[in-house]
PDB file of C-alpha atoms and ligand atoms in Angstrom:
ATOM      1  CA  MET V   1      77.913 104.964 117.040  1.00 94.00           C
ATOM      2  CA  GLN V   2      80.797 107.356 118.173  1.00 95.00           C
ATOM      3  CA  LEU V   3      82.846 104.394 119.790  1.00 96.00           C
ATOM      4  CA  LEU V   4      83.054 102.529 116.518  1.00 97.00           C
ATOM      5  CA  LYS V   5      83.800 105.806 114.427  1.00 97.00           C
ATOM      6  CA  GLN V   6      86.759 106.509 116.689  1.00 97.00           C
ATOM      7  CA  LYS V   7      88.057 102.827 116.372  1.00 98.00           C
ATOM      8  CA  VAL V   8      87.740 103.204 112.594  1.00 98.00           C
ATOM      9  CA  LEU V   9      89.651 106.438 112.736  1.00 97.00           C
ATOM     10  CA  ASP V  10      92.227 105.350 115.103  1.00 97.00           C
ATOM     11  CA  GLU V  11      92.873 101.843 113.390  1.00 98.00           C
ATOM     12  CA  GLY V  12      91.194 101.593 110.137  1.00 98.00           C
ATOM     13  CA  ILE V  13      93.673 101.585 107.051  1.00 98.00           C
ATOM     14  CA  VAL V  14      92.539 103.070 103.890  1.00 98.00           C
ATOM     15  CA  LEU V  15      93.774 100.565 101.298  1.00 96.00           C
ATOM     16  CA  SER V  16      92.247 102.391  98.346  1.00 95.00           C
ATOM     17  CA  ASN V  17      89.476 104.653  97.576  1.00 95.00           C
ATOM     18  CA  ARG V  18      87.046 101.492  97.971  1.00 94.00           C
ATOM     19  CA  VAL V  19      88.681  99.156 100.525  1.00 96.00           C
ATOM     20  CA  LEU V  20      88.997 100.073 104.242  1.00 97.00           C
ATOM     21  CA  LYS V  21      90.950  97.428 106.245  1.00 97.00           C
ATOM     22  CA  VAL V  22      90.002  96.966 109.973  1.00 98.00           C
ATOM     23  CA  ASP V  23      91.690  93.972 110.726  1.00 98.00           C
ATOM     24  CA  SER V  24      92.731  94.949 114.125  1.00 98.00           C
ATOM     25  CA  PHE V  25      89.384  94.799 115.303  1.00 98.00           C
ATOM     26  CA  LEU V  26      86.858  93.171 113.053  1.00 98.00           C
ATOM     27  CA  ASN V  27      88.184  91.078 110.399  1.00 97.00           C
ATOM     28  CA  HIS V  28      91.238  89.252 111.922  1.00 97.00           C
ATOM     29  CA  GLN V  29      91.833  90.245 115.325  1.00 98.00           C
ATOM     30  CA  MET V  30      88.579  90.914 117.027  1.00 97.00           C
ATOM     31  CA  ASP V  31      87.702  93.509 119.826  1.00 97.00           C
ATOM     32  CA  PRO V  32      85.247  91.684 122.196  1.00 98.00           C
ATOM     33  CA  VAL V  33      84.443  94.678 124.104  1.00 98.00           C
ATOM     34  CA  LEU V  34      83.651  96.814 121.000  1.00 98.00           C
ATOM     35  CA  MET V  35      81.602  93.802 119.617  1.00 98.00           C
ATOM     36  CA  LYS V  36      79.704  93.724 122.980  1.00 98.00           C
ATOM     37  CA  GLU V  37      78.749  97.264 122.500  1.00 98.00           C
ATOM     38  CA  VAL V  38      77.849  96.441 118.879  1.00 98.00           C
ATOM     39  CA  GLY V  39      75.635  94.005 120.096  1.00 98.00           C
ATOM     40  CA  ARG V  40      73.891  96.232 122.583  1.00 98.00           C
ATOM     41  CA  GLU V  41      73.323  98.923 119.866  1.00 98.00           C
ATOM     42  CA  PHE V  42      71.697  96.538 117.384  1.00 98.00           C
ATOM     43  CA  THR V  43      69.623  95.072 120.199  1.00 98.00           C
ATOM     44  CA  ARG V  44      68.436  98.746 121.100  1.00 98.00           C
ATOM     45  CA  ARG V  45      67.648  99.729 117.416  1.00 98.00           C
ATOM     46  CA  PHE V  46      65.796  96.596 116.596  1.00 98.00           C
ATOM     47  CA  ALA V  47      63.975  96.367 119.956  1.00 97.00           C
ATOM     48  CA  GLY V  48      60.109  95.927 119.182  1.00 94.00           C
ATOM     49  CA  GLU V  49      60.996  93.946 116.092  1.00 98.00           C
ATOM     50  CA  ALA V  50      60.178  90.684 117.981  1.00 98.00           C
ATOM     51  CA  VAL V  51      63.375  88.931 116.574  1.00 98.00           C
ATOM     52  CA  ASN V  52      63.811  85.321 117.369  1.00 98.00           C
ATOM     53  CA  ARG V  53      66.771  84.452 115.261  1.00 98.00           C
ATOM     54  CA  VAL V  54      70.022  86.190 114.168  1.00 98.00           C
ATOM     55  CA  LEU V  55      71.501  85.106 110.850  1.00 98.00           C
ATOM     56  CA  THR V  56      74.827  86.152 109.826  1.00 98.00           C
ATOM     57  CA  ILE V  57      77.606  84.627 107.211  1.00 98.00           C
ATOM     58  CA  GLU V  58      80.999  83.269 108.015  1.00 97.00           C
ATOM     59  CA  SER V  59      83.607  84.571 109.106  1.00 96.00           C
ATOM     60  CA  SER V  60      83.522  88.157 110.134  1.00 97.00           C
ATOM     61  CA  GLY V  61      79.830  88.357 110.616  1.00 98.00           C
ATOM     62  CA  ILE V  62      79.960  85.842 113.620  1.00 98.00           C
ATOM     63  CA  ALA V  63      81.504  88.118 116.140  1.00 98.00           C
ATOM     64  CA  PRO V  64      78.750  90.853 115.800  1.00 98.00           C
ATOM     65  CA  GLY V  65      76.364  88.207 115.161  1.00 98.00           C
ATOM     66  CA  ILE V  66      76.772  86.286 118.388  1.00 98.00           C
ATOM     67  CA  MET V  67      77.170  89.426 120.653  1.00 98.00           C
ATOM     68  CA  THR V  68      73.710  90.779 119.327  1.00 98.00           C
ATOM     69  CA  ALA V  69      72.143  87.339 119.756  1.00 98.00           C
ATOM     70  CA  LEU V  70      73.573  87.100 123.306  1.00 98.00           C
ATOM     71  CA  GLU V  71      71.873  90.327 124.076  1.00 98.00           C
ATOM     72  CA  LEU V  72      68.814  89.452 122.431  1.00 98.00           C
ATOM     73  CA  GLU V  73      68.968  85.965 123.959  1.00 98.00           C
ATOM     74  CA  VAL V  74      67.974  84.053 120.785  1.00 98.00           C
ATOM     75  CA  PRO V  75      69.815  81.638 118.657  1.00 98.00           C
ATOM     76  CA  MET V  76      72.494  82.709 116.174  1.00 98.00           C
ATOM     77  CA  ILE V  77      72.867  81.077 112.657  1.00 98.00           C
ATOM     78  CA  PHE V  78      75.775  81.620 110.539  1.00 98.00           C
ATOM     79  CA  ALA V  79      75.638  80.660 106.712  1.00 98.00           C
ATOM     80  CA  ARG V  80      78.430  78.699 105.494  1.00 96.00           C
ATOM     81  CA  LYS V  81      80.256  79.397 102.229  1.00 93.00           C
ATOM     82  CA  GLN V  82      80.958  76.695  99.946  1.00 82.00           C
ATOM     83  CA  LYS V  83      82.398  76.486  96.367  1.00 69.00           C
ATOM     84  CA  SER V  84      79.909  74.091  94.956  1.00 66.00           C
ATOM     85  CA  LEU V  85      77.622  71.731  96.169  1.00 68.00           C
ATOM     86  CA  THR V  86      75.838  68.422  95.386  1.00 72.00           C
ATOM     87  CA  LEU V  87      72.164  68.909  95.445  1.00 73.00           C
ATOM     88  CA  ARG V  88      70.795  68.271  99.062  1.00 83.00           C
ATOM     89  CA  ASP V  89      67.121  68.836 100.242  1.00 88.00           C
ATOM     90  CA  ASP V  90      68.066  69.519 103.932  1.00 93.00           C
ATOM     91  CA  ILE V  91      69.712  72.909 103.166  1.00 95.00           C
ATOM     92  CA  PHE V  92      68.728  76.411 101.860  1.00 96.00           C
ATOM     93  CA  VAL V  93      71.259  77.233  98.979  1.00 95.00           C
ATOM     94  CA  GLU V  94      71.795  80.795  97.589  1.00 96.00           C
ATOM     95  CA  LYS V  95      74.597  82.208  95.100  1.00 94.00           C
ATOM     96  CA  VAL V  96      76.472  85.318  96.281  1.00 95.00           C
ATOM     97  CA  TYR V  97      78.836  87.036  94.037  1.00 92.00           C
ATOM     98  CA  SER V  98      81.463  89.134  95.621  1.00 88.00           C
ATOM     99  CA  PHE V  99      82.605  92.182  93.646  1.00 82.00           C
ATOM    100  CA  THR V 100      85.415  92.612  95.862  1.00 81.00           C
ATOM    101  CA  LYS V 101      86.848  89.155  95.436  1.00 83.00           C
ATOM    102  CA  GLN V 102      85.314  88.490  92.013  1.00 89.00           C
ATOM    103  CA  GLU V 103      83.906  84.971  92.876  1.00 89.00           C
ATOM    104  CA  THR V 104      80.784  83.311  93.484  1.00 90.00           C
ATOM    105  CA  ASN V 105      80.024  81.304  96.704  1.00 90.00           C
ATOM    106  CA  GLU V 106      77.065  79.219  97.561  1.00 94.00           C
ATOM    107  CA  ILE V 107      75.908  79.967 100.908  1.00 96.00           C
ATOM    108  CA  THR V 108      74.106  77.409 102.897  1.00 96.00           C
ATOM    109  CA  VAL V 109      71.876  77.207 105.983  1.00 96.00           C
ATOM    110  CA  ALA V 110      70.153  73.916 107.299  1.00 96.00           C
ATOM    111  CA  LYS V 111      66.641  74.144 106.777  1.00 97.00           C
ATOM    112  CA  LYS V 112      65.878  72.993 110.440  1.00 97.00           C
ATOM    113  CA  PHE V 113      67.317  76.191 111.789  1.00 98.00           C
ATOM    114  CA  ILE V 114      64.965  78.703 110.138  1.00 98.00           C
ATOM    115  CA  GLN V 115      61.076  77.940 110.331  1.00 97.00           C
ATOM    116  CA  PRO V 116      58.186  79.646 108.863  1.00 98.00           C
ATOM    117  CA  GLY V 117      56.961  82.320 111.199  1.00 97.00           C
ATOM    118  CA  ASP V 118      60.459  83.130 112.251  1.00 98.00           C
ATOM    119  CA  ARG V 119      61.441  86.818 112.721  1.00 98.00           C
ATOM    120  CA  VAL V 120      65.403  86.963 111.542  1.00 99.00           C
ATOM    121  CA  LEU V 121      67.531  89.744 112.038  1.00 99.00           C
ATOM    122  CA  ILE V 122      70.529  89.739 109.631  1.00 99.00           C
ATOM    123  CA  ILE V 123      73.803  90.917 110.891  1.00 98.00           C
ATOM    124  CA  ASP V 124      76.971  91.429 108.834  1.00 98.00           C
ATOM    125  CA  ASP V 125      80.424  93.295 109.292  1.00 98.00           C
ATOM    126  CA  PHE V 126      80.399  95.125 106.022  1.00 97.00           C
ATOM    127  CA  LEU V 127      77.890  96.411 103.345  1.00 98.00           C
ATOM    128  CA  ALA V 128      79.212  97.299 100.034  1.00 97.00           C
ATOM    129  CA  ASN V 129      76.961  96.025  97.114  1.00 96.00           C
ATOM    130  CA  GLY V 130      74.602  94.137  99.327  1.00 98.00           C
ATOM    131  CA  GLU V 131      75.283  90.716  97.546  1.00 97.00           C
ATOM    132  CA  ALA V 132      75.778  88.862 100.859  1.00 97.00           C
ATOM    133  CA  ALA V 133      72.609  90.693 102.712  1.00 98.00           C
ATOM    134  CA  PHE V 134      70.520  89.841  99.676  1.00 98.00           C
ATOM    135  CA  GLY V 135      71.481  86.222  99.811  1.00 98.00           C
ATOM    136  CA  LEU V 136      70.852  85.957 103.412  1.00 98.00           C
ATOM    137  CA  ALA V 137      67.449  87.650 102.859  1.00 98.00           C
ATOM    138  CA  ARG V 138      66.502  85.216 100.155  1.00 98.00           C
ATOM    139  CA  ILE V 139      67.434  82.143 102.428  1.00 98.00           C
ATOM    140  CA  VAL V 140      64.945  83.645 105.078  1.00 98.00           C
ATOM    141  CA  GLU V 141      62.375  84.011 102.583  1.00 98.00           C
ATOM    142  CA  GLN V 142      62.813  80.468 101.092  1.00 97.00           C
ATOM    143  CA  ALA V 143      62.084  79.456 104.516  1.00 98.00           C
ATOM    144  CA  GLY V 144      58.952  81.232 104.967  1.00 98.00           C
ATOM    145  CA  ALA V 145      60.210  83.574 107.733  1.00 98.00           C
ATOM    146  CA  THR V 146      60.431  87.219 107.735  1.00 98.00           C
ATOM    147  CA  VAL V 147      63.477  89.650 107.564  1.00 98.00           C
ATOM    148  CA  ALA V 148      62.952  91.630 110.864  1.00 98.00           C
ATOM    149  CA  GLY V 149      65.932  93.863 109.730  1.00 98.00           C
ATOM    150  CA  ILE V 150      69.390  94.093 108.620  1.00 99.00           C
ATOM    151  CA  GLY V 151      72.229  95.216 110.763  1.00 98.00           C
ATOM    152  CA  ILE V 152      75.432  96.149 109.452  1.00 98.00           C
ATOM    153  CA  VAL V 153      78.605  97.450 111.223  1.00 98.00           C
ATOM    154  CA  ILE V 154      80.341  99.500 108.724  1.00 98.00           C
ATOM    155  CA  GLU V 155      78.471 100.470 105.564  1.00 98.00           C
ATOM    156  CA  LYS V 156      80.272 101.878 102.589  1.00 98.00           C
ATOM    157  CA  ALA V 157      77.465 104.497 101.734  1.00 97.00           C
ATOM    158  CA  PHE V 158      79.470 105.260  98.541  1.00 97.00           C
ATOM    159  CA  GLN V 159      78.362 101.790  97.246  1.00 97.00           C
ATOM    160  CA  PRO V 160      74.939 100.870  96.383  1.00 97.00           C
ATOM    161  CA  GLY V 161      74.069  98.155  98.919  1.00 98.00           C
ATOM    162  CA  GLY V 162      72.366 100.277 101.424  1.00 98.00           C
ATOM    163  CA  ARG V 163      70.114 101.936  98.968  1.00 98.00           C
ATOM    164  CA  LEU V 164      69.129  98.658  96.992  1.00 98.00           C
ATOM    165  CA  LEU V 165      68.210  97.077 100.357  1.00 98.00           C
ATOM    166  CA  LYS V 166      66.075  99.958 101.385  1.00 98.00           C
ATOM    167  CA  GLU V 167      64.501 100.069  98.023  1.00 98.00           C
ATOM    168  CA  ALA V 168      63.514  96.524  98.230  1.00 98.00           C
ATOM    169  CA  GLY V 169      61.571  97.316 101.588  1.00 98.00           C
ATOM    170  CA  TYR V 170      64.238  96.060 104.326  1.00 98.00           C
ATOM    171  CA  ARG V 171      64.850  98.091 107.281  1.00 98.00           C
ATOM    172  CA  VAL V 172      68.715  98.616 107.327  1.00 98.00           C
ATOM    173  CA  GLU V 173      70.624 100.006 110.318  1.00 98.00           C
ATOM    174  CA  SER V 174      74.149 100.661 109.928  1.00 98.00           C
ATOM    175  CA  LEU V 175      76.330 101.656 112.986  1.00 98.00           C
ATOM    176  CA  VAL V 176      78.797 103.477 110.904  1.00 97.00           C
ATOM    177  CA  ARG V 177      78.351 104.825 107.274  1.00 98.00           C
ATOM    178  CA  VAL V 178      81.497 105.576 105.172  1.00 98.00           C
ATOM    179  CA  ALA V 179      80.865 108.349 102.817  1.00 98.00           C
ATOM    180  CA  ALA V 180      84.337 108.302 101.186  1.00 97.00           C
ATOM    181  CA  LEU V 181      87.715 106.918 101.393  1.00 97.00           C
ATOM    182  CA  ASP V 182      89.609 109.351  99.439  1.00 95.00           C
ATOM    183  CA  ASP V 183      93.107 110.625  99.912  1.00 94.00           C
ATOM    184  CA  GLY V 184      93.852 107.833 102.430  1.00 94.00           C
ATOM    185  CA  LYS V 185      91.106 109.336 104.790  1.00 96.00           C
ATOM    186  CA  VAL V 186      88.050 108.083 106.147  1.00 97.00           C
ATOM    187  CA  THR V 187      84.961 110.428 105.750  1.00 97.00           C
ATOM    188  CA  PHE V 188      81.861 109.477 107.492  1.00 97.00           C
ATOM    189  CA  ALA V 189      78.291 110.206 106.151  1.00 96.00           C
ATOM    190  CA  ASP V 190      76.328 112.795 108.255  1.00 73.00           C
ATOM    191  CA  GLN V 191      74.624 110.911 111.063  1.00 58.00           C
ATOM    192  CA  ASP V 192      74.215 110.707 114.840  1.00 52.00           C
TER     193      ASP V 192
HETATM  194  P1  G4P E 201      78.732  92.909  99.314  1.00 93.51           P
HETATM  195  O1  G4P E 201      78.304  91.524 100.037  1.00 93.51           O
HETATM  196  O2  G4P E 201      78.057  94.056 100.374  1.00 93.51           O
HETATM  197  O3  G4P E 201      78.168  92.826  97.892  1.00 93.51           O
HETATM  198  O4  G4P E 201      80.185  93.051  99.571  1.00 93.51           O
HETATM  199  P2  G4P E 201      81.456  92.348  98.776  1.00 93.51           P
HETATM  200  O5  G4P E 201      80.789  91.172  97.938  1.00 93.51           O
HETATM  201  O6  G4P E 201      81.854  93.599  97.867  1.00 93.51           O
HETATM  202  O7  G4P E 201      82.086  91.787  99.869  1.00 93.51           O
HETATM  203  C1  G4P E 201      82.941  90.691  99.813  1.00 93.51           C
HETATM  204  C2  G4P E 201      83.659  90.351 100.980  1.00 93.51           C
HETATM  205  O8  G4P E 201      84.606  91.646 101.355  1.00 93.51           O
HETATM  206  C3  G4P E 201      82.729  90.357 102.360  1.00 93.51           C
HETATM  207  O9  G4P E 201      83.773  89.744 103.206  1.00 93.51           O
HETATM  208  C4  G4P E 201      82.918  91.745 102.740  1.00 93.51           C
HETATM  209  O10 G4P E 201      82.752  91.986 104.220  1.00 93.51           O
HETATM  210  C5  G4P E 201      84.248  92.289 102.337  1.00 93.51           C
HETATM  211  N1  G4P E 201      84.429  93.694 102.191  1.00 93.51           N
HETATM  212  C6  G4P E 201      83.770  94.527 101.400  1.00 93.51           C
HETATM  213  N2  G4P E 201      84.305  95.782 101.274  1.00 93.51           N
HETATM  214  C7  G4P E 201      85.188  95.642 102.394  1.00 93.51           C
HETATM  215  C8  G4P E 201      85.965  96.727 102.911  1.00 93.51           C
HETATM  216  O11 G4P E 201      86.083  97.935 102.412  1.00 93.51           O
HETATM  217  N3  G4P E 201      87.006  96.332 103.901  1.00 93.51           N
HETATM  218  C9  G4P E 201      86.947  95.091 104.380  1.00 93.51           C
HETATM  219  N4  G4P E 201      87.723  94.788 105.242  1.00 93.51           N
HETATM  220  N5  G4P E 201      86.153  94.024 103.877  1.00 93.51           N
HETATM  221  C10 G4P E 201      85.170  94.544 102.908  1.00 93.51           C
HETATM  222  P3  G4P E 201      83.725  88.149 103.252  1.00 93.51           P
HETATM  223  O12 G4P E 201      84.566  87.726 101.842  1.00 93.51           O
HETATM  224  O13 G4P E 201      82.801  87.589 103.533  1.00 93.51           O
HETATM  225  O14 G4P E 201      85.086  87.674 104.378  1.00 93.51           O
HETATM  226  P4  G4P E 201      85.050  87.316 105.699  1.00 93.51           P
HETATM  227  O15 G4P E 201      83.602  87.611 106.156  1.00 93.51           O
HETATM  228  O16 G4P E 201      85.129  85.792 105.698  1.00 93.51           O
HETATM  229  O17 G4P E 201      86.025  88.223 106.381  1.00 93.51           O
END
C-alpha cells in the first residue's frame, strides 16, 4: 500500500534495528484519513471471505479495526488486556507473551460477542512474533468460529510472526512489510 509506505518513510522513526516508532499516525496520534484507506484496503483484500466480525486488540488495533469494520458494515470487538484474572465463565481468556515488552498479558473477549459459525477477520497494527495474532486466533477457535483472515498494518518481516501464522494455515495480508531497520533506515520487503 503505497500511501502507507510513504507515511512510514516520512514519519517513521527507527529506534533500533528491531523497533519502528510510528506514534504520529498509528500508535499515539492517529491519522483518520490514512486509517480510512487502511480499512478500504483490508476490505478489498478480504472481499469474498464472508467476514461477519472484526476482532482486534486494544489499544492500537482499534483504529484500523474499526475502519475495516465500518467498511465491511460488521461489528468490531477489541480484546481487552488484563494482568491477571479471577476465573469467570462468561469470557474467553488467552495468555499472550510480548517479547517487545517482556510481559505476559491475559487477553479477554466476552463469549456473547463471538458465536459458533462466525467468520472473524483479525486486524492488528503490528506483527512481530505473532503472539498477539495467535492469541486472538485461539479465542476465535475457542468460540467455535473461523478465522477468515489476519490483516496487519505493518509487518516486521525480519521477525517470524508472518511465517508462523502462514505455516499454521492462516491467510495473512500485511499492508506494509518491513524487511530491515538497519542504519536508521526502513527497507521494505519486495511487494506491490
Ligand atoms: P507480537 O504480538 O507480534 O508477538 O509482537 P510483540 O509481542 O513483540 O509486540 C508487543 C507490542 O509491541 C504490541 O503493542 C505491538 O504492536 C508492539 N510492537 C512490536 N514491534 C513494534 C515496533 O517495531 N514498533 C511499534 N511501534 N510497536 C511495536 P501493544 O503492547 O499491544 O501496544 P498498544 O497496541 O497498546 O499500542
